[in-house]
Coordinates of C-alpha atoms and ligand atoms in Angstrom, one line a residue:
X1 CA -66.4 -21.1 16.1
X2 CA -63.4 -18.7 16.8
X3 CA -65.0 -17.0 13.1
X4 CA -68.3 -16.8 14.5
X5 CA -66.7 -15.0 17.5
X6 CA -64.9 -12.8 15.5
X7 CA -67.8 -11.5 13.6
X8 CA -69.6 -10.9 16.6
X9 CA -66.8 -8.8 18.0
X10 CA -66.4 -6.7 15.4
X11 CA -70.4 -5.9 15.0
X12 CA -69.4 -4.8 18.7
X13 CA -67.3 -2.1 17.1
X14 CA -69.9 -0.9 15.7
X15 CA -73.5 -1.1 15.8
X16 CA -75.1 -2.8 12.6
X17 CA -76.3 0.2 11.4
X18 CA -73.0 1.7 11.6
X19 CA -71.0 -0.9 9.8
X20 CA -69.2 -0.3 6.7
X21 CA -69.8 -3.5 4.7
X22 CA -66.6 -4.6 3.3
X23 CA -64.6 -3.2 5.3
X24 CA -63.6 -5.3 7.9
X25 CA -62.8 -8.8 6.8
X26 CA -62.1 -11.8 9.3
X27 CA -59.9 -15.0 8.4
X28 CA -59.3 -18.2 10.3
X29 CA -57.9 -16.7 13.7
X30 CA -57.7 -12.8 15.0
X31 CA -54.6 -12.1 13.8
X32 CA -55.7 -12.6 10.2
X33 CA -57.6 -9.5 10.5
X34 CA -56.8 -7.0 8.6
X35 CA -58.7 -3.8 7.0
X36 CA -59.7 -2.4 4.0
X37 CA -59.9 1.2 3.5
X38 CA -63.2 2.2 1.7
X39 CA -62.2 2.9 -1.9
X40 CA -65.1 6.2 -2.2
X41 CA -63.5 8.3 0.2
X42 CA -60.1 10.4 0.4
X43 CA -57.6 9.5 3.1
X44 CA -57.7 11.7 5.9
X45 CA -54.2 11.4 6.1
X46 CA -53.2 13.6 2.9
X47 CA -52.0 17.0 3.0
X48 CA -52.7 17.9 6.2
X49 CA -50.6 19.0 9.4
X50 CA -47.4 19.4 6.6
X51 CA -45.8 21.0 10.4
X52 CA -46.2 20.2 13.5
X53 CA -50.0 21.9 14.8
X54 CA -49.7 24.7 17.1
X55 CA -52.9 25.8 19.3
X56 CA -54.3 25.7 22.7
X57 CA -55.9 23.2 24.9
X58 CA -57.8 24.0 28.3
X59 CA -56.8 20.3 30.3
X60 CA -53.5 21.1 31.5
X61 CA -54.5 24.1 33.5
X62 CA -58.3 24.0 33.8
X63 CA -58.8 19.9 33.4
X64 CA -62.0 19.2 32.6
X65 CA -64.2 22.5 33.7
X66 CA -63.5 23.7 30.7
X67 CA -66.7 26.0 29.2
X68 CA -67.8 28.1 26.6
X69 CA -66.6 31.2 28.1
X70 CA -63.6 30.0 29.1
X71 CA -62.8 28.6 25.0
X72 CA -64.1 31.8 23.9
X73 CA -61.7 33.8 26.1
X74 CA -58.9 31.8 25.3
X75 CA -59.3 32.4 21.5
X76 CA -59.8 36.0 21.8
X77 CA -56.2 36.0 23.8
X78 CA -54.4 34.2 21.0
X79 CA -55.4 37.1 19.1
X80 CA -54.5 39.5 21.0
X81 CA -51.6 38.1 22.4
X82 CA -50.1 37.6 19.2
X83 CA -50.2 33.9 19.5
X84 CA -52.2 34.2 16.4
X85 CA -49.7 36.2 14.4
X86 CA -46.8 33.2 15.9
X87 CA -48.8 30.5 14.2
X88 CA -51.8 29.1 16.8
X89 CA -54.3 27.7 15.2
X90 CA -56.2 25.3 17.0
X91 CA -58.1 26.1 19.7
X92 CA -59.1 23.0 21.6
X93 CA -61.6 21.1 24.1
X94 CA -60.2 18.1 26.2
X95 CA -62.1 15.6 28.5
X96 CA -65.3 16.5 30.3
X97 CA -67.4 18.6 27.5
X98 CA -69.9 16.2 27.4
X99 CA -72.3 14.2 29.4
X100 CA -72.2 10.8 30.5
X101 CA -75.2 9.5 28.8
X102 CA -76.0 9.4 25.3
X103 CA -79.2 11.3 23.8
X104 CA -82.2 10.8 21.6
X105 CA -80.8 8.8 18.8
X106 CA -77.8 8.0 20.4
X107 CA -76.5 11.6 20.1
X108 CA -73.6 12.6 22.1
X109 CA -74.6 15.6 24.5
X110 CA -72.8 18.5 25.1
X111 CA -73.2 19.4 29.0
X112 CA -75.3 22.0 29.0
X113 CA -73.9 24.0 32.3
X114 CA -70.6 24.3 30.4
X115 CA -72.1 24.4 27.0
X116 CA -75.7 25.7 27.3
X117 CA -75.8 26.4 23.8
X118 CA -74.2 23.2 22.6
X119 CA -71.0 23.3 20.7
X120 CA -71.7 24.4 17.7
X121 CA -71.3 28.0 18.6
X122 CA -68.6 28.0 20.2
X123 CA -67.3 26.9 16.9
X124 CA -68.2 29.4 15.5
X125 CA -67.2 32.4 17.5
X126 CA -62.9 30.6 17.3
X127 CA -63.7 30.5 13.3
X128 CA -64.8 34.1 13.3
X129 CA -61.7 34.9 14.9
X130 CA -59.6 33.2 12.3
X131 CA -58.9 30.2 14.4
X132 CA -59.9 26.6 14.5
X133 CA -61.9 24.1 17.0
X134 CA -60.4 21.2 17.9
X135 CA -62.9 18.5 20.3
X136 CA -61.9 15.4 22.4
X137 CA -63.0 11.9 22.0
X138 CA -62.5 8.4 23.7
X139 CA -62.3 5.4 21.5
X140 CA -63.9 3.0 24.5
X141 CA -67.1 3.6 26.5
X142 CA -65.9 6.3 28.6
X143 CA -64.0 9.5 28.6
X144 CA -60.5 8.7 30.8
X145 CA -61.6 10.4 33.6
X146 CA -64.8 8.1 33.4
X147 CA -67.6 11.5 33.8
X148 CA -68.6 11.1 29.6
X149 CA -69.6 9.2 27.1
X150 CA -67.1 7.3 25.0
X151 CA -67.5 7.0 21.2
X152 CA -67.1 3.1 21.1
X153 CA -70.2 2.0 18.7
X154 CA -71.1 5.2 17.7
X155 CA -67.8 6.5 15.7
X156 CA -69.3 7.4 12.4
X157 CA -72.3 9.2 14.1
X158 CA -70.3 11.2 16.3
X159 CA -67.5 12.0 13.3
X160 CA -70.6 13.1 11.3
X161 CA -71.9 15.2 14.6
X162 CA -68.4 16.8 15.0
X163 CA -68.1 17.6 11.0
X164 CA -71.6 19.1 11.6
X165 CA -70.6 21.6 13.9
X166 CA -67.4 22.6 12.6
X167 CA -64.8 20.6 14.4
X168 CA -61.2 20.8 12.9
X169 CA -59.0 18.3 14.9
X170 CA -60.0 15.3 17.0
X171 CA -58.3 14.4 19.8
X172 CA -58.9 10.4 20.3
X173 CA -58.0 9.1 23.8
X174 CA -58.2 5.2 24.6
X175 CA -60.1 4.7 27.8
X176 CA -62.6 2.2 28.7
X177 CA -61.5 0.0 25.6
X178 CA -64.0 -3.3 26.0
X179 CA -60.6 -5.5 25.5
X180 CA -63.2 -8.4 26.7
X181 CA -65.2 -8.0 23.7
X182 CA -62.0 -9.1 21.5
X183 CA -60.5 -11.8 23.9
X184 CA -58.3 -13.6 20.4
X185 CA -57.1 -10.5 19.9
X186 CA -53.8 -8.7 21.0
X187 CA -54.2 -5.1 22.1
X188 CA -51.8 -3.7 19.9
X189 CA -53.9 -4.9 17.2
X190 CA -57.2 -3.6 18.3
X191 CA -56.4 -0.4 19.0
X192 CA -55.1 -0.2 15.4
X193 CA -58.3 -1.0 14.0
X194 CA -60.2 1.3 16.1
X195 CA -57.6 4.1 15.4
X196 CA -57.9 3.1 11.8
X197 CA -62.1 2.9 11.9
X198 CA -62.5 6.6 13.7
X199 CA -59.7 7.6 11.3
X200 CA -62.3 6.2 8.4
X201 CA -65.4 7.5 10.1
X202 CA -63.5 11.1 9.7
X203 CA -62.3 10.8 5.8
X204 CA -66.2 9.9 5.4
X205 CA -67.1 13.2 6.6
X206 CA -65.4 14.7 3.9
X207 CA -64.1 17.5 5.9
X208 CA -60.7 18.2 6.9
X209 CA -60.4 17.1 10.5
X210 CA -56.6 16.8 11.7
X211 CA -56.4 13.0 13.8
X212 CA -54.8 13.1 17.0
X213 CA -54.2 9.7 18.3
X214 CA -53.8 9.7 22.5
X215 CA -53.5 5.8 22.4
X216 CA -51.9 3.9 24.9
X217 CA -48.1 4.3 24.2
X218 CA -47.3 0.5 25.3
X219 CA -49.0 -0.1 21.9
X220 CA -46.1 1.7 20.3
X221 CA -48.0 4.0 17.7
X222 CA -45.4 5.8 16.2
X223 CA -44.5 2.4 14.2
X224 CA -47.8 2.1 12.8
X225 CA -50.0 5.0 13.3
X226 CA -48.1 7.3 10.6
X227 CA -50.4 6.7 7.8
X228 CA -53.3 6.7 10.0
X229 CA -53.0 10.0 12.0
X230 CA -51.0 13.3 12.1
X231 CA -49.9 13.0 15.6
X232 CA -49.6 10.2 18.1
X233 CA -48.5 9.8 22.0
X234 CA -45.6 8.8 23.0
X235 CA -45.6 9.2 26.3
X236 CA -47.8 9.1 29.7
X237 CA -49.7 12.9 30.6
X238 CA -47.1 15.4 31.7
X239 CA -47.5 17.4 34.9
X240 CA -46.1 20.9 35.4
X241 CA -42.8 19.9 37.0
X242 CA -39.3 19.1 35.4
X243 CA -39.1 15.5 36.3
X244 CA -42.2 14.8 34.2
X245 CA -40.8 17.3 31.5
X246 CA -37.9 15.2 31.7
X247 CA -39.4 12.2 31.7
X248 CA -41.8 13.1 28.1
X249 CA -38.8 14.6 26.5
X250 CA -36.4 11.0 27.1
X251 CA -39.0 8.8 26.0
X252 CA -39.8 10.8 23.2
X253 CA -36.5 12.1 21.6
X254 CA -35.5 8.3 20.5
X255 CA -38.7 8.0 18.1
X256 CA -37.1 10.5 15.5
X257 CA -37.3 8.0 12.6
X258 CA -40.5 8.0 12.1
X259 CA -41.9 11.9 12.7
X260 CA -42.2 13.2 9.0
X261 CA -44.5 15.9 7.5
X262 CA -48.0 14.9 8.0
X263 CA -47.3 13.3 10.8
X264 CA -45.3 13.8 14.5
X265 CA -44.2 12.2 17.9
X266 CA -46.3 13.9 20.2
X267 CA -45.2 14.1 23.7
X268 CA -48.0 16.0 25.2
X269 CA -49.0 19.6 25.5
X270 CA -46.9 22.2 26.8
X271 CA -47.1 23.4 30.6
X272 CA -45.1 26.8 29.8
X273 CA -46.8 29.4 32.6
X274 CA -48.5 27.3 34.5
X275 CA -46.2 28.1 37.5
X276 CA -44.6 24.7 38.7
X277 CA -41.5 25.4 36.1
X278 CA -39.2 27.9 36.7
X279 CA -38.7 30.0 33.5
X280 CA -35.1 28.3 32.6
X281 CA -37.3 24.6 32.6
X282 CA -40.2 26.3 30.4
X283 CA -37.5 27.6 27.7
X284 CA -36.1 24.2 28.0
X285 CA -39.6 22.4 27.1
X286 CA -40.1 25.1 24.0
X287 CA -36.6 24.4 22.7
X288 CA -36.5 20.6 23.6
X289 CA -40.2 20.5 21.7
X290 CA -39.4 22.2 18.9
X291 CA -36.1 20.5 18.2
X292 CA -38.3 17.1 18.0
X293 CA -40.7 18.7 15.7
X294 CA -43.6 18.6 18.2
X295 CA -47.1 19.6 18.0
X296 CA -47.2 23.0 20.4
X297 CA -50.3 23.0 22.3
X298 CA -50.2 25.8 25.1
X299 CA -51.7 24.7 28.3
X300 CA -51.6 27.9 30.7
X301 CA -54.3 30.1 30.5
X302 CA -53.8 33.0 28.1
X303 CA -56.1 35.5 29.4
X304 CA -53.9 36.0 32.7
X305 CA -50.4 34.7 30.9
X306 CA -47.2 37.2 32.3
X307 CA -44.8 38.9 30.1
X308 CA -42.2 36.1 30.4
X309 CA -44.3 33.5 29.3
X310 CA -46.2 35.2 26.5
X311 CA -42.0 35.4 25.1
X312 CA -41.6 32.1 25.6
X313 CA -44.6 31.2 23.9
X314 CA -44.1 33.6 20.9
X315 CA -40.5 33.2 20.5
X316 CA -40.6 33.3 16.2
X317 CA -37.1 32.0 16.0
X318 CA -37.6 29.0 18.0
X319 CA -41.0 28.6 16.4
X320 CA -39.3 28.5 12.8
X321 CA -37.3 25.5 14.1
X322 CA -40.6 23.6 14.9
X323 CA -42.1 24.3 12.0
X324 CA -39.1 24.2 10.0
X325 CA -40.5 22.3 6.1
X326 CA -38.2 20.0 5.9
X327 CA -40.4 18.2 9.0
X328 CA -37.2 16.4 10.1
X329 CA -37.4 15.9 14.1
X330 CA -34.2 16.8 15.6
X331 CA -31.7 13.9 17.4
X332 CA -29.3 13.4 20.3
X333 CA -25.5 13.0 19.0
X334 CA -24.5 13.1 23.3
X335 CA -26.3 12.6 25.8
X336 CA -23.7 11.2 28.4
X337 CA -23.8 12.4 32.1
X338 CA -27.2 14.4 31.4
X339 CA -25.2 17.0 29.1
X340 CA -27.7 16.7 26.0
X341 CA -26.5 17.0 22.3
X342 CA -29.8 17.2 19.6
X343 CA -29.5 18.4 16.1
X344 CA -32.1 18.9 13.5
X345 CA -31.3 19.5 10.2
X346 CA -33.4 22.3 8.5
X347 CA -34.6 22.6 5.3
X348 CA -32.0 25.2 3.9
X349 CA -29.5 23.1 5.3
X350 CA -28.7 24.8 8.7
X351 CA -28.8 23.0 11.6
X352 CA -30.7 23.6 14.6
X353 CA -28.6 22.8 17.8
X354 CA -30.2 22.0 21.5
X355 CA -27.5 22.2 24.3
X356 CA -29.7 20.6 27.2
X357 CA -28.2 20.2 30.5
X358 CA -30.9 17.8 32.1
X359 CA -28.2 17.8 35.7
X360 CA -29.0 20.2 38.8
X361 CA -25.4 22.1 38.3
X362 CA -24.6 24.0 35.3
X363 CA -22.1 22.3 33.1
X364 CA -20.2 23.6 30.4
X365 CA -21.5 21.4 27.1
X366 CA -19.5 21.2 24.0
X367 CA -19.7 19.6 20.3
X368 CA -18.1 20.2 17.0
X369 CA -20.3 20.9 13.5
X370 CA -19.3 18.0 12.7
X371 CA -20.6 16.3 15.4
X372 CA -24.1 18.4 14.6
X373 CA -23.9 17.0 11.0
X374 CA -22.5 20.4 9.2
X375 CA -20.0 20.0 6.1
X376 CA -16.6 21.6 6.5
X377 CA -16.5 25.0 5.9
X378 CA -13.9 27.5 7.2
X379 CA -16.3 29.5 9.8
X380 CA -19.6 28.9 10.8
X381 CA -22.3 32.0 11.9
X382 CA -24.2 31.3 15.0
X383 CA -27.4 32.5 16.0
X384 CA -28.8 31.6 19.4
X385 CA -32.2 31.9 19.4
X386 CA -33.1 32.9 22.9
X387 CA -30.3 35.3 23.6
X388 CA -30.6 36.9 19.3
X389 CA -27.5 37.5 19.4
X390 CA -25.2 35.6 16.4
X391 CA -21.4 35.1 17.0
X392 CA -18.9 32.7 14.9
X393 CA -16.6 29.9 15.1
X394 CA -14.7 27.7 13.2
X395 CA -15.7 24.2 14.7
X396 CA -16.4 24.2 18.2
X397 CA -20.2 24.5 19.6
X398 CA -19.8 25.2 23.6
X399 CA -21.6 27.0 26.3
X400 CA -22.1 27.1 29.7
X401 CA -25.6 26.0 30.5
X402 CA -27.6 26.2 33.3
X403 CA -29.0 23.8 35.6
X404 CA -32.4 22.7 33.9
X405 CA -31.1 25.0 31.1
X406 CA -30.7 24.8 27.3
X407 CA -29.0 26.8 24.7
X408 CA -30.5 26.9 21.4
X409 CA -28.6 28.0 18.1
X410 CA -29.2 27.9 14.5
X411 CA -26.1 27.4 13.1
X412 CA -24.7 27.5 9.3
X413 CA -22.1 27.8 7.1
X414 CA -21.1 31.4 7.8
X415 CA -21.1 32.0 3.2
X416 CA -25.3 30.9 3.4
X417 CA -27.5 33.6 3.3
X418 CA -28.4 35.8 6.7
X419 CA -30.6 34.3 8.7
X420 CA -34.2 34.7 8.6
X421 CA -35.6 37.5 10.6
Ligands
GAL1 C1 -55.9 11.6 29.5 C2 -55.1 12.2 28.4 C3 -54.9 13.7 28.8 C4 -56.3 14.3 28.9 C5 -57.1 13.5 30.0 C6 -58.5 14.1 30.2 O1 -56.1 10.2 29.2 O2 -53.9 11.6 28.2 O3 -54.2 14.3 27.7 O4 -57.0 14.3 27.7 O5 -57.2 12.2 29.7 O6 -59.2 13.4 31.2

């Protein structure tokens, strides 16, 4: 009985001309499920997203009226912004491209009063610029904000539509999951093998389409979604003030174990410029980001952008530290009355350094290279990367920091080569 409901749940995944036969196996009870990769096709996972993926996505400024014109003017602005030459890549839809209800065929449908010329095109035009497309998808029924189609039952169809027109990251969300439809088994569980079955329907494809995994972060992805995706949630949506900026960088910093090449913590697009941050919290979100080796997805529209926050956006130094090879995500060595310590260790073995002073006074914040995980040497050089100017010391890190503020130095033993430019 409870293996006769088991096979009928997982036809409900997909429909049966969509399942893989052989791929799913059922035992005696859920939790004996377990899944079997398809031997004939190469794992999404490998090679791809080596640093953390840089790019832009409309939702955190326009939410979901998002349209062709508005993609296409945001890829010509990483251009000529310079965004381009600072590493943005991706140029992304969120929630609300598509309609409700399905198509001829079960085809998913682009809305045609944002899209009147489907999707496809718009593709094109960021590829033509040198840039990529990324597209949205839910894993349940419905979109999150419950005005599309979801991609539940139809994940290899719509991994072979997005192929099709060019798509080069998917963004996964997890709304409208029918958890009724699998009542032996526990969430956590599910939404690993859906992650790992749209994951599967991509690899089949055969094109390279980075996986970004929105799942619900009670399910805890980043300890089991690192061989499945190249970026996972870890926290609820930010909002464009500091408490929330806070909020995503706490219950993010802790995961550092397991962000590694090919795959990161994510913990949510960046809100730098879109005006309820004052420009000492939007410095703090690109340092505290790229100290924990997070994906940097501007979410401020780039065609209006001001000075300040184009600089903040294309700051190279702070940048390198993201994308820094070694793919190590920086951690906290203090964090004790809201006077933040974080070190990340770079690949030619200088450290990168986040004083982070999370109170509403400034504080003076201190720490030692030792304390930052630097080998004795007799002086130390020490760049900060928002002010450019390099001083030295001989042990002691300290600063005074503003309210909200960070201080971000690259630091290393002072006999190492000069620093990068
Ligand atoms: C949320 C998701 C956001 C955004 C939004 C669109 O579930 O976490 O990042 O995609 O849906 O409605």
């Amino acid at each position: 009985m409870v293996a006769a409901t088991l096979v009928l749940s997982l036809n409900g995944i997909f429909p049966t001309t969509e399942a893989t036969a052989g791929t799913l196996r059922g035992g005696g009870d859920s939790t004996a499920f377990f899944y079997m990769p398809r031997s004939d096709v190469v794992p999404l996972h490998t090679g791809r997203a080596l640093t953390p993926p840089m790019g832009w996505n409309g939702f955190n400024h326009f939410h979901l009226v998002v349209t062709a014109e508005t993609v296409g003017a945001a890829a010509r602005a990483i251009v000529t912004s310079g965004m381009k030459a600072a590493g943005y890549t991706y140029v992304n839809l969120d929630g609300g491209w598509d309609l409700r209800w399905r198509g001829a065929g079960g085809a998913i449908q682009p809305d045609p009063a944002k899209f009147p010329q489907g999707i496809r095109p718009v593709a094109d035009y960021v590829h033509s610029l040198g840039l990529k497309f990324g597209i949205y998808a839910s894993a349940g029924m419905m979109n999150c904000a419950g005005t599309s189609a979801g991609s539940y039952g139809h994940y290899r169809q719509d991994a072979a539509t997005f192929a099709s027109w060019g798509v080069d990251y998917l963004k996964l969300d997890w709304c409208y999951i029918p958890l009724r439809s699998f009542p032996h088994m526990p969430r956590r569980q599910l939404s690993q093998l859906l992650a790992r079955q749209m994951g599967d329907a991509l690899a089949a494809t055969g094109r390279s389409i980075l996986y970004d995994l929105n799942v619900w972060t009670e399910d805890e992805p980043w300890s089991w979604a690192s061989n499945m995706a190249h970026m996972w949630r870890t926290t609820p949506d930010i909002q464009d003030w500091y408490r929330s900026m806070l909020w995503n960088f706490t219950h993010n910093v802790n995961h550092y174990a397991q962000a590694k090449p090919g795959g990161w913590n994510d913990p949510d697009m960046l809100e730098i410029g879109n005006g309820g941050m004052s420009t000492t919290e939007y410095e703090s979100q690109f340092s505290l980001w790229a100290e924990m080796a997070a994906p940097l997805i501007a979410g401020n529209d780039l065609t209006t952008m001001s000075a300040i926050t184009r600089s903040i956006l294309i700051n190279s130094a702070v940048i390198a530290v993201d994308q820094d090879p070694l793919g190590r995500q920086g951690y906290p060595v203090a964090s004790s009355g809201g006077h933040w310590v974080l070190t990340r260790p770079l690949a030619d073995g200088r450290r990168a350094v986040v004083l982070f002073n999370q109170t509403n006074t400034p504080a003076t914040i201190s720490t030692t290279v030792g304390q930052v995980g630097l080998a004795s040497a007799q002086e130390y050089a020490v760049l900060d990367l928002w002010a450019g100017t390099a001083t030295e010391t001989t042990g002691v890190i300290t600063a005074l920091v503003p309210a909200h503020g960070s201080v971000f130095y690259e630091i290393a033993e002072s006999l190492s080569p000069p620093f990068k430019s």
